[in-house]
mmCIF file of C-alpha atoms and ligand atoms in Angstrom:
data_model
loop_
_atom_site.group_PDB
_atom_site.id
_atom_site.type_symbol
_atom_site.label_atom_id
_atom_site.label_comp_id
_atom_site.label_asym_id
_atom_site.label_seq_id
_atom_site.Cartn_x
_atom_site.Cartn_y
_atom_site.Cartn_z
ATOM 1 C CA MET X 1 30.577 28.225 -14.866
ATOM 2 C CA ARG X 2 31.354 24.718 -15.033
ATOM 3 C CA VAL X 3 28.200 22.464 -14.051
ATOM 4 C CA LEU X 4 26.987 18.566 -13.634
ATOM 5 C CA VAL X 5 23.245 18.075 -13.042
ATOM 6 C CA PHE X 6 22.864 14.323 -11.747
ATOM 7 C CA GLY X 7 19.131 12.965 -12.388
ATOM 8 C CA ALA X 8 19.596 15.188 -16.224
ATOM 9 C CA SER X 9 16.878 13.278 -17.174
ATOM 10 C CA GLY X 10 14.447 13.210 -14.470
ATOM 11 C CA MET X 11 11.360 15.744 -14.233
ATOM 12 C CA LEU X 12 13.525 18.546 -12.956
ATOM 13 C CA GLY X 13 16.844 17.511 -14.248
ATOM 14 C CA ARG X 14 15.330 18.775 -17.802
ATOM 15 C CA ASP X 15 14.566 22.066 -16.576
ATOM 16 C CA LEU X 16 18.231 22.481 -14.955
ATOM 17 C CA LEU X 17 19.985 21.786 -17.946
ATOM 18 C CA ALA X 18 17.819 24.914 -20.111
ATOM 19 C CA ALA X 19 18.474 27.247 -16.804
ATOM 20 C CA PHE X 20 21.754 26.961 -17.136
ATOM 21 C CA SER X 21 21.935 26.330 -20.851
ATOM 22 C CA GLU X 22 24.092 29.502 -20.996
ATOM 23 C CA ASP X 23 26.639 27.830 -18.680
ATOM 24 C CA ASP X 24 29.095 24.823 -19.324
ATOM 25 C CA ALA X 25 26.294 22.006 -18.367
ATOM 26 C CA THR X 26 26.362 18.734 -18.959
ATOM 27 C CA GLY X 27 23.542 16.100 -17.741
ATOM 28 C CA LEU X 28 23.723 12.539 -16.600
ATOM 29 C CA SER X 29 21.081 9.947 -16.435
ATOM 30 C CA SER X 30 21.578 6.604 -14.161
ATOM 31 C CA ARG X 31 22.642 4.558 -17.277
ATOM 32 C CA GLN X 32 25.787 7.081 -17.416
ATOM 33 C CA ALA X 33 26.391 7.122 -13.562
ATOM 34 C CA ASP X 34 24.478 5.499 -11.027
ATOM 35 C CA LEU X 35 24.895 7.047 -7.454
ATOM 36 C CA ARG X 36 25.579 3.975 -6.092
ATOM 37 C CA ASP X 37 28.789 3.682 -7.773
ATOM 38 C CA SER X 38 31.619 5.504 -5.558
ATOM 39 C CA GLY X 39 34.341 4.749 -8.078
ATOM 40 C CA GLY X 40 32.298 5.702 -10.606
ATOM 41 C CA VAL X 41 30.965 8.702 -9.434
ATOM 42 C CA LEU X 42 34.371 9.844 -8.211
ATOM 43 C CA SER X 43 36.208 9.551 -11.629
ATOM 44 C CA THR X 44 33.092 10.952 -13.550
ATOM 45 C CA VAL X 45 33.354 13.788 -11.215
ATOM 46 C CA GLN X 46 37.152 14.207 -11.498
ATOM 47 C CA GLN X 47 36.576 14.608 -14.897
ATOM 48 C CA ALA X 48 34.426 17.121 -15.353
ATOM 49 C CA ARG X 49 35.981 19.098 -12.503
ATOM 50 C CA PRO X 50 32.825 20.838 -11.976
ATOM 51 C CA ASP X 51 32.539 24.364 -10.531
ATOM 52 C CA TRP X 52 29.258 23.327 -9.392
ATOM 53 C CA ILE X 53 27.518 19.879 -8.904
ATOM 54 C CA ILE X 54 23.357 19.740 -8.578
ATOM 55 C CA LEU X 55 22.321 16.384 -7.133
ATOM 56 C CA ALA X 56 18.461 16.342 -8.172
ATOM 57 C CA ALA X 57 18.941 12.167 -8.923
ATOM 58 C CA ALA X 58 17.298 10.271 -6.477
ATOM 59 C CA TYR X 59 14.485 7.163 -5.784
ATOM 60 C CA THR X 60 11.788 9.095 -5.834
ATOM 61 C CA ASP X 61 9.076 6.585 -5.753
ATOM 62 C CA VAL X 62 7.440 6.941 -2.047
ATOM 63 C CA ASP X 63 5.759 3.827 -2.355
ATOM 64 C CA GLY X 64 8.369 1.876 -3.459
ATOM 65 C CA CYS X 65 10.918 3.448 -1.053
ATOM 66 C CA GLU X 66 8.535 2.197 1.433
ATOM 67 C CA LYS X 67 8.415 -1.645 -0.296
ATOM 68 C CA ASP X 68 12.341 -1.785 -0.449
ATOM 69 C CA PRO X 69 14.198 0.547 2.235
ATOM 70 C CA ALA X 70 17.647 -1.201 1.317
ATOM 71 C CA ARG X 71 17.193 0.697 -2.232
ATOM 72 C CA ALA X 72 15.899 4.024 -1.044
ATOM 73 C CA LEU X 73 19.037 4.441 1.574
ATOM 74 C CA ALA X 74 21.410 3.160 -1.363
ATOM 75 C CA VAL X 75 20.689 5.398 -3.818
ATOM 76 C CA ASN X 76 19.331 8.394 -1.375
ATOM 77 C CA ARG X 77 21.300 8.519 1.352
ATOM 78 C CA ASP X 78 24.187 6.758 0.386
ATOM 79 C CA GLY X 79 24.542 7.647 -3.386
ATOM 80 C CA ALA X 80 24.212 10.924 -2.404
ATOM 81 C CA ALA X 81 27.014 10.633 0.399
ATOM 82 C CA ASN X 82 29.052 9.218 -2.821
ATOM 83 C CA ILE X 83 28.524 12.604 -4.630
ATOM 84 C CA ALA X 84 29.518 14.830 -1.477
ATOM 85 C CA SER X 85 32.873 12.675 -1.313
ATOM 86 C CA ALA X 86 33.717 13.447 -5.047
ATOM 87 C CA ALA X 87 32.809 16.987 -4.442
ATOM 88 C CA ILE X 88 35.137 17.679 -1.791
ATOM 89 C CA GLN X 89 37.903 15.766 -3.674
ATOM 90 C CA ALA X 90 37.207 17.745 -6.985
ATOM 91 C CA ARG X 91 36.598 21.073 -5.134
ATOM 92 C CA SER X 92 33.393 21.586 -6.259
ATOM 93 C CA ARG X 93 30.292 22.967 -4.595
ATOM 94 C CA LEU X 94 27.536 21.050 -4.588
ATOM 95 C CA VAL X 95 23.554 21.627 -4.632
ATOM 96 C CA PHE X 96 21.304 18.614 -2.888
ATOM 97 C CA ILE X 97 17.578 18.339 -3.541
ATOM 98 C CA SER X 98 15.732 17.349 -0.374
ATOM 99 C CA SER X 99 12.500 16.897 0.131
ATOM 100 C CA ASP X 100 9.535 18.401 2.576
ATOM 101 C CA TYR X 101 8.936 14.833 3.794
ATOM 102 C CA VAL X 102 11.769 15.083 6.027
ATOM 103 C CA PHE X 103 8.769 16.838 8.015
ATOM 104 C CA ASP X 104 6.129 14.384 10.335
ATOM 105 C CA GLY X 105 3.535 17.393 9.258
ATOM 106 C CA GLU X 106 2.609 17.668 12.577
ATOM 107 C CA LYS X 107 2.925 21.518 12.594
ATOM 108 C CA ARG X 108 -0.040 24.010 11.379
ATOM 109 C CA SER X 109 2.388 26.883 10.082
ATOM 110 C CA PRO X 110 5.209 26.798 7.397
ATOM 111 C CA TYR X 111 8.066 24.979 8.365
ATOM 112 C CA GLU X 112 10.727 26.934 8.673
ATOM 113 C CA THR X 113 14.187 25.382 7.938
ATOM 114 C CA GLU X 114 15.842 24.973 11.243
ATOM 115 C CA ASP X 115 12.669 23.008 11.870
ATOM 116 C CA PRO X 116 13.883 19.406 13.406
ATOM 117 C CA ARG X 117 13.486 16.866 10.680
ATOM 118 C CA ASN X 118 10.759 13.735 12.031
ATOM 119 C CA PRO X 119 10.183 11.664 8.669
ATOM 120 C CA ILE X 120 7.262 9.394 8.846
ATOM 121 C CA ASN X 121 7.739 7.304 5.635
ATOM 122 C CA MET X 122 11.424 5.717 4.174
ATOM 123 C CA TYR X 123 11.393 8.053 1.655
ATOM 124 C CA GLY X 124 11.627 10.851 3.621
ATOM 125 C CA GLN X 125 14.196 9.185 6.265
ATOM 126 C CA SER X 126 16.272 8.466 3.106
ATOM 127 C CA LYS X 127 16.565 12.213 2.541
ATOM 128 C CA ALA X 128 16.744 13.370 6.142
ATOM 129 C CA GLU X 129 19.585 11.072 6.855
ATOM 130 C CA ALA X 130 21.652 12.208 3.232
ATOM 131 C CA GLU X 131 21.017 15.739 4.398
ATOM 132 C CA SER X 132 23.053 15.198 8.077
ATOM 133 C CA LYS X 133 25.450 13.231 5.882
ATOM 134 C CA LEU X 134 25.978 16.003 3.561
ATOM 135 C CA LEU X 135 26.361 18.509 5.920
ATOM 136 C CA GLU X 136 29.568 16.586 7.887
ATOM 137 C CA ILE X 137 30.817 15.785 4.894
ATOM 138 C CA VAL X 138 30.319 19.375 2.557
ATOM 139 C CA PRO X 139 29.884 21.607 4.915
ATOM 140 C CA ASP X 140 29.169 24.478 2.632
ATOM 141 C CA CYS X 141 26.847 22.499 0.677
ATOM 142 C CA CYS X 142 23.551 24.084 -0.381
ATOM 143 C CA ILE X 143 20.558 21.865 0.390
ATOM 144 C CA VAL X 144 17.008 22.760 -1.351
ATOM 145 C CA ARG X 145 14.290 21.228 0.158
ATOM 146 C CA THR X 146 11.209 21.893 -2.562
ATOM 147 C CA SER X 147 7.906 19.797 -2.894
ATOM 148 C CA TRP X 148 4.827 18.595 -4.949
ATOM 149 C CA LEU X 149 6.708 18.866 -8.232
ATOM 150 C CA PHE X 150 5.075 19.001 -11.150
ATOM 151 C CA GLY X 151 7.011 19.969 -14.835
ATOM 152 C CA ILE X 152 6.738 19.134 -18.374
ATOM 153 C CA GLY X 153 7.140 15.218 -19.256
ATOM 154 C CA GLY X 154 7.231 14.250 -15.956
ATOM 155 C CA LYS X 155 5.062 11.887 -14.100
ATOM 156 C CA CYS X 156 3.541 14.454 -11.771
ATOM 157 C CA PHE X 157 -0.028 15.155 -9.981
ATOM 158 C CA PRO X 158 -1.297 17.257 -12.963
ATOM 159 C CA ASP X 159 -0.613 15.110 -15.622
ATOM 160 C CA THR X 160 -2.404 12.020 -13.658
ATOM 161 C CA MET X 161 -5.495 14.192 -12.872
ATOM 162 C CA LEU X 162 -5.863 14.957 -16.450
ATOM 163 C CA ARG X 163 -5.283 11.723 -18.107
ATOM 164 C CA LEU X 164 -7.772 9.840 -15.454
ATOM 165 C CA ALA X 165 -9.989 12.839 -16.609
ATOM 166 C CA ILE X 166 -10.138 11.155 -20.132
ATOM 167 C CA THR X 167 -11.630 8.310 -19.032
ATOM 168 C CA GLN X 168 -13.492 8.813 -15.486
ATOM 169 C CA PRO X 169 -16.161 11.529 -14.990
ATOM 170 C CA GLU X 170 -15.423 12.108 -11.374
ATOM 171 C CA LEU X 171 -12.159 11.456 -9.640
ATOM 172 C CA ARG X 172 -11.725 11.246 -5.505
ATOM 173 C CA VAL X 173 -8.733 13.295 -4.227
ATOM 174 C CA VAL X 174 -7.012 13.491 -0.637
ATOM 175 C CA ASP X 175 -8.448 16.639 0.924
ATOM 176 C CA ASP X 176 -6.432 16.283 4.681
ATOM 177 C CA GLN X 177 -2.712 16.867 2.774
ATOM 178 C CA ARG X 178 -1.746 20.167 2.948
ATOM 179 C CA GLY X 179 1.691 21.318 0.709
ATOM 180 C CA CYS X 180 3.047 23.755 -1.844
ATOM 181 C CA PRO X 181 3.068 22.836 -5.542
ATOM 182 C CA THR X 182 6.119 23.881 -7.565
ATOM 183 C CA TYR X 183 7.065 23.987 -11.121
ATOM 184 C CA THR X 184 10.024 22.089 -12.201
ATOM 185 C CA PHE X 185 10.915 25.398 -14.097
ATOM 186 C CA ASP X 186 10.361 27.982 -11.548
ATOM 187 C CA LEU X 187 12.379 25.278 -9.182
ATOM 188 C CA ALA X 188 15.466 25.424 -11.865
ATOM 189 C CA ALA X 189 15.635 29.107 -12.010
ATOM 190 C CA ALA X 190 15.924 29.428 -8.148
ATOM 191 C CA ILE X 191 18.906 27.091 -8.392
ATOM 192 C CA SER X 192 20.605 28.438 -10.750
ATOM 193 C CA GLY X 193 19.674 31.969 -8.925
ATOM 194 C CA LEU X 194 21.261 30.366 -5.266
ATOM 195 C CA VAL X 195 24.162 29.047 -7.402
ATOM 196 C CA ARG X 196 25.030 32.620 -8.617
ATOM 197 C CA LYS X 197 24.760 33.682 -4.974
ATOM 198 C CA GLN X 198 26.813 31.177 -3.814
ATOM 199 C CA ALA X 199 24.280 29.802 -1.406
ATOM 200 C CA ASP X 200 24.776 27.146 1.281
ATOM 201 C CA GLY X 201 22.795 26.082 4.199
ATOM 202 C CA ILE X 202 19.526 24.820 3.890
ATOM 203 C CA VAL X 203 16.951 26.493 1.740
ATOM 204 C CA HIS X 204 13.295 26.119 1.400
ATOM 205 C CA VAL X 205 12.269 26.576 -2.388
ATOM 206 C CA THR X 206 8.655 26.209 -3.734
ATOM 207 C CA ASN X 207 6.195 28.170 -5.490
ATOM 208 C CA ARG X 208 3.865 30.894 -2.973
ATOM 209 C CA GLY X 209 0.705 29.222 -1.366
ATOM 210 C CA SER X 210 -0.279 26.189 -0.269
ATOM 211 C CA CYS X 211 -3.622 23.964 -1.161
ATOM 212 C CA SER X 212 -4.634 20.466 -0.441
ATOM 213 C CA TRP X 213 -4.295 17.595 -3.066
ATOM 214 C CA PHE X 214 -8.116 18.273 -3.694
ATOM 215 C CA GLU X 215 -7.874 22.020 -3.982
ATOM 216 C CA PHE X 216 -4.742 21.595 -6.400
ATOM 217 C CA ALA X 217 -6.978 18.753 -8.502
ATOM 218 C CA GLY X 218 -9.987 21.390 -8.292
ATOM 219 C CA ALA X 219 -7.995 23.902 -9.621
ATOM 220 C CA ILE X 220 -6.478 21.750 -12.887
ATOM 221 C CA LEU X 221 -9.585 20.046 -13.751
ATOM 222 C CA ALA X 222 -11.693 23.794 -13.883
ATOM 223 C CA ALA X 223 -8.594 24.552 -16.352
ATOM 224 C CA ARG X 224 -8.935 22.003 -18.595
ATOM 225 C CA SER X 225 -12.052 19.454 -17.799
ATOM 226 C CA PRO X 226 -14.378 21.282 -16.193
ATOM 227 C CA ARG X 227 -16.978 18.497 -16.402
ATOM 228 C CA THR X 228 -14.664 16.537 -14.720
ATOM 229 C CA ARG X 229 -16.100 16.224 -10.961
ATOM 230 C CA VAL X 230 -13.485 16.209 -7.841
ATOM 231 C CA ILE X 231 -14.880 14.679 -4.986
ATOM 232 C CA PRO X 232 -12.632 14.910 -1.753
ATOM 233 C CA VAL X 233 -11.723 12.034 0.392
ATOM 234 C CA SER X 234 -9.553 11.534 3.628
ATOM 235 C CA THR X 235 -6.136 10.035 3.686
ATOM 236 C CA ALA X 236 -7.881 7.050 5.808
ATOM 237 C CA GLU X 237 -9.656 6.232 2.578
ATOM 238 C CA PHE X 238 -7.168 6.148 0.472
ATOM 239 C CA ARG X 239 -4.798 3.365 1.724
ATOM 240 C CA ARG X 240 -1.006 3.903 0.411
ATOM 241 C CA PRO X 241 2.123 1.945 1.274
ATOM 242 C CA ALA X 242 3.724 4.881 2.710
ATOM 243 C CA LYS X 243 2.217 7.112 5.202
ATOM 244 C CA ARG X 244 2.136 11.230 4.118
ATOM 245 C CA PRO X 245 2.978 14.271 6.232
ATOM 246 C CA ALA X 246 -0.669 15.907 6.781
ATOM 247 C CA TYR X 247 0.796 19.418 6.612
ATOM 248 C CA SER X 248 4.554 19.837 4.710
ATOM 249 C CA VAL X 249 4.353 23.493 3.923
ATOM 250 C CA LEU X 250 7.489 24.966 3.625
ATOM 251 C CA SER X 251 8.196 28.707 4.610
ATOM 252 C CA GLY X 252 9.876 31.008 1.972
ATOM 253 C CA ARG X 253 11.714 33.062 4.733
ATOM 254 C CA SER X 254 15.096 31.524 3.578
ATOM 255 C CA LEU X 255 14.600 31.882 -0.105
ATOM 256 C CA GLN X 256 13.173 35.532 0.509
ATOM 257 C CA GLU X 257 16.908 36.099 2.114
ATOM 258 C CA TYR X 258 18.742 35.588 -1.266
ATOM 259 C CA GLY X 259 16.456 38.187 -2.650
ATOM 260 C CA ILE X 260 14.367 35.329 -4.713
ATOM 261 C CA ASP X 261 10.737 35.103 -5.024
ATOM 262 C CA LEU X 262 8.917 32.675 -6.632
ATOM 263 C CA SER X 263 5.117 32.922 -8.099
ATOM 264 C CA ASP X 264 2.090 31.496 -6.746
ATOM 265 C CA TRP X 265 1.581 28.104 -7.517
ATOM 266 C CA GLN X 266 -1.949 29.000 -9.312
ATOM 267 C CA ASP X 267 0.293 31.202 -11.617
ATOM 268 C CA ALA X 268 2.789 28.110 -12.070
ATOM 269 C CA LEU X 269 -0.127 25.810 -12.649
ATOM 270 C CA THR X 270 -1.246 27.791 -15.361
ATOM 271 C CA ARG X 271 2.183 28.323 -17.156
ATOM 272 C CA TYR X 272 2.471 24.730 -17.045
ATOM 273 C CA LEU X 273 -0.608 24.053 -18.479
ATOM 274 C CA ARG X 274 -0.169 26.442 -21.487
ATOM 275 C CA GLN X 275 3.245 24.978 -22.223
ATOM 276 C CA ARG X 276 1.830 21.411 -22.500
ATOM 277 C CA ASN X 277 -0.360 22.389 -24.988
ATOM 278 C CA ASP X 278 2.697 23.365 -27.055
HETATM 279 N N1 NAP F 301 8.413 14.760 -7.734
HETATM 280 C C1 NAP F 301 8.647 15.773 -6.358
HETATM 281 O O1 NAP F 301 7.392 15.669 -6.078
HETATM 282 C C2 NAP F 301 9.307 15.916 -5.392
HETATM 283 C C3 NAP F 301 9.216 16.483 -3.927
HETATM 284 C C4 NAP F 301 10.070 16.890 -3.119
HETATM 285 C C5 NAP F 301 11.707 16.672 -3.689
HETATM 286 N N2 NAP F 301 11.613 16.318 -4.605
HETATM 287 C C6 NAP F 301 13.027 15.640 -5.169
HETATM 288 O O2 NAP F 301 13.514 16.652 -6.286
HETATM 289 C C7 NAP F 301 14.803 15.663 -7.218
HETATM 290 C C8 NAP F 301 14.262 15.254 -8.449
HETATM 291 O O3 NAP F 301 12.758 14.748 -8.451
HETATM 292 P P1 NAP F 301 11.885 14.483 -10.067
HETATM 293 O O4 NAP F 301 10.435 14.124 -9.731
HETATM 294 O O5 NAP F 301 12.464 15.513 -10.934
HETATM 295 O O6 NAP F 301 12.525 13.337 -10.367
HETATM 296 P P2 NAP F 301 12.599 11.740 -11.527
HETATM 297 O O7 NAP F 301 11.641 12.748 -12.367
HETATM 298 O O8 NAP F 301 12.237 10.946 -10.864
HETATM 299 O O9 NAP F 301 13.864 11.900 -11.972
HETATM 300 C C9 NAP F 301 14.538 11.216 -11.258
HETATM 301 C C10 NAP F 301 16.325 11.275 -11.983
HETATM 302 O O10 NAP F 301 16.903 10.222 -11.091
HETATM 303 C C11 NAP F 301 17.596 9.635 -11.542
HETATM 304 N N3 NAP F 301 18.128 8.507 -10.880
HETATM 305 C C12 NAP F 301 17.305 7.263 -10.298
HETATM 306 N N4 NAP F 301 18.035 6.372 -9.648
HETATM 307 C C13 NAP F 301 19.538 7.086 -10.152
HETATM 308 C C14 NAP F 301 20.507 5.961 -9.616
HETATM 309 N N5 NAP F 301 20.873 5.156 -8.575
HETATM 310 N N6 NAP F 301 21.651 7.037 -9.843
HETATM 311 C C15 NAP F 301 21.819 7.757 -10.688
HETATM 312 N N7 NAP F 301 20.771 8.244 -11.089
HETATM 313 C C16 NAP F 301 19.579 7.789 -10.400
HETATM 314 C C17 NAP F 301 16.901 8.731 -12.568
HETATM 315 O O11 NAP F 301 17.666 8.319 -14.037
HETATM 316 P P3 NAP F 301 16.895 7.872 -14.802
HETATM 317 O O12 NAP F 301 16.125 8.615 -15.893
HETATM 318 O O13 NAP F 301 18.369 7.137 -15.692
HETATM 319 O O14 NAP F 301 16.186 6.738 -14.392
HETATM 320 C C18 NAP F 301 16.540 10.647 -13.169
HETATM 321 O O15 NAP F 301 17.168 11.212 -14.016
HETATM 322 C C19 NAP F 301 14.627 14.716 -6.186
HETATM 323 O O16 NAP F 301 15.906 14.471 -5.895
HETATM 324 C C20 NAP F 301 13.693 14.169 -5.724
HETATM 325 O O17 NAP F 301 13.696 13.394 -4.491
HETATM 326 C C21 NAP F 301 10.904 15.486 -5.590
#
């Protein structure tokens, strides 16, 4: 199977290349193919003629998207549409990585795939608009919504907590946003499984269970820096340019329908911390 991964230099992208290492997989960074360059994207895809394209590339800085909405839409929505058009022309199947931030966070039970999108920040809007465009251009594409990613070598929450804990005896962490931490290693394995099952439509893929950022920080520091105190704070006390949904837990039902189930986030965190020490 020939697989082309856009965003291969990113946190998830690196694990995707490993997950497809037994296949004929090629990975691209933004320097090799900028999603905004429709001609470049098309010729790259036509040359590679992949069976599957995995679109893991995105402008992922949530506050950056709020400050630069034109870039958010150009990369995350229009760039994704460029890939979709190229996929149609090359007759390649497509997996698009989307986000829990397409939801407004008003629910208090896990979001199902058919719940309405209602993003409350620019990053979420760019992903929500990309999803609609992609489903129009490539009706059989597979949209994988995921959340709160952490992975080896990535700029992620556990990494930030452990770095801050070196110099700070106590850390203030938001306790009123709830989501599903997800290990990119597990997510990449699930995406590989979905591809092999010819998945289409929207699938929610996260590690099992949910927590607040405060609870997540507590688990990280208990394992590696037990003397650091974690203090719960509210979102209102911790102002940031982009609003975040208060609750963005994704239901695992759509993934289980494909016979795939990921471990709980605590187990994933333990494996990530072990791997970091290598
Ligand atoms: N991180 C999370 O918590 C989270 C949550 C939900 C969904 N997601 C989604 O999951 C996917 C992977 O996230 P991640 O955290 O692994 O991303 P990441 O580490 O920030 O990597 C982003 C990747 O996108 C590439 N990229 C950025 N702008 C591009 C452009 N204009 N053209 C082509 N490539 C471009 C980057 O290439 P360079 O290295 O060359 O810049 C890099 O390979 C993304 O679609 C993201 O939206 C992430």
